[in-house]
Amino acid sequence: MNPLFNPVLFASVARSYLFDTDRVWRASREELERYRNKAFKRVVKHAFNVPLYYKKYRAVGIKLSDIDGIKDIGKLPVVSKDDFRNASLNDLLPVGSDKNGFSMVSTSGSTGKPVTLFTEPYTMFKTLIGFIRVIKEYGISWRKTRMSIIADLSAESAEEAYFTGTAIPSLKPIFSLDNMQTFHVGDDPEKILKEMERFNPEFIGGYPGTLKVLAILKNRGKGENVNPRWIGSSGAILDDYTRKYIEDAFDARVFDVYGATECSPIAFECRNGNYHIQSDLVNLEFVDKYNNPVSPGKPANIIVTRLFGKGTPVVRYSGISDLVVPSSRVCDCGMVTPLIEKIEGRKIDAIVLPNGKIIPPSSFTGIPYKVMRRFNTKKIEQFQIIQHDYGKIEILVVVDRREKKPRVDVLFDALKEAYEKVLG
């Protein structure tokens, strides 16, 4: 049965669409903070009814009455990936819930064993509203703009639940959505480009790695008639090299969306290029390895609380392994939400020098683009950086042999020089 045929759910989703989408532009900072506090208290109340959280709260003597708003968030214990992984399925759902009303979704498990949690239709639609907000910033209409979306449609992935499972299919009896074309991230890239040529998308969204492969094919003469106005990257860190390569290949603006399966859209780039936290949907705490607060301008771990949802709550979750740099700046784009200065990348991807200094991915992944720009070439198609030990780093490069200049040895010498300046 289509969940939107439930009048209570339909009314909740419609209300959220009408009032939540524009909040980041419409609300004052004071109104936004009041909303956040109410949402936080609702989520914590829900968490007290979920065994995983109830057990942790009881262990430290926390009662629901102790929490009066986000200012009290530090009273709650942090929840880790292992807490989710080690919990039984029943411990991830509200007491007395019927599992049939929920869908299981899992993270990709790219850093190890995946994390599984439960979601339900309202949470899915609320997440989609977060993405509708993102594309609205660029004048993209979810009902009218021709969109090609490349998503992970694997079984039990969050995107499978949204695009082929529940959310989007539930909307189709109400809105045709003929303007939306969907691919699986594992589909053949050349086939994707051919299908896109027939569809003529104005917007393409996908993982940066997949978009990069399409850009390589575009530079090789494939997909000549695929000319989007906008490209959205999400699902992995978008480094400067990949961004510029895609932009140059398609002659289109690339904007980045930062999120995670566990907590949905976290932040996105506005037209000014600043990352705005979707602070009415998530609360971020910026901390060091001991969970002490980190000042703006310094790399930090993040602890995330999702401020909506009725399945498995995400409250003070430390399992997102990215380093980010919080900002104290204010953007003049019209949104009132706080900013992230930079998304450095996963801690596991950082380089550790012999003296213990940590070099985040964002400090070195953009180097190939800068070298190519220096030589006015697109010769570097792909690269990989491997740290074998503290004193040995290997850089693998794939070059386009059709590009005659500069010579490969000249290019490699320039790369070596640039990396030595950063890594020593």
mmCIF file of C-alpha atoms in Angstrom, residues 134 255-258 265-270 273-278:
data_model
loop_
_atom_site.group_PDB
_atom_site.id
_atom_site.type_symbol
_atom_site.label_atom_id
_atom_site.label_comp_id
_atom_site.label_asym_id
_atom_site.label_seq_id
_atom_site.Cartn_x
_atom_site.Cartn_y
_atom_site.Cartn_z
ATOM 1 C CA VAL A 134 19.424 21.934 -1.740
ATOM 2 C CA PHE A 255 28.002 21.988 -6.111
ATOM 3 C CA ASP A 256 28.604 19.638 -3.222
ATOM 4 C CA VAL A 257 26.172 18.049 -0.758
ATOM 5 C CA TYR A 258 27.497 16.546 2.464
ATOM 6 C CA PRO A 265 21.652 15.672 4.495
ATOM 7 C CA ILE A 266 24.087 17.483 6.784
ATOM 8 C CA ALA A 267 25.282 20.476 4.762
ATOM 9 C CA PHE A 268 25.404 21.822 1.226
ATOM 10 C CA GLU A 269 27.115 24.518 -0.781
ATOM 11 C CA CYS A 270 25.161 27.678 -1.474
ATOM 12 C CA GLY A 273 30.287 28.296 -2.427
ATOM 13 C CA ASN A 274 29.872 28.138 1.367
ATOM 14 C CA TYR A 275 28.808 24.953 3.162
ATOM 15 C CA HIS A 276 25.620 25.615 5.135
ATOM 16 C CA ILE A 277 24.669 23.174 7.880
ATOM 17 C CA GLN A 278 21.037 22.048 7.617
#
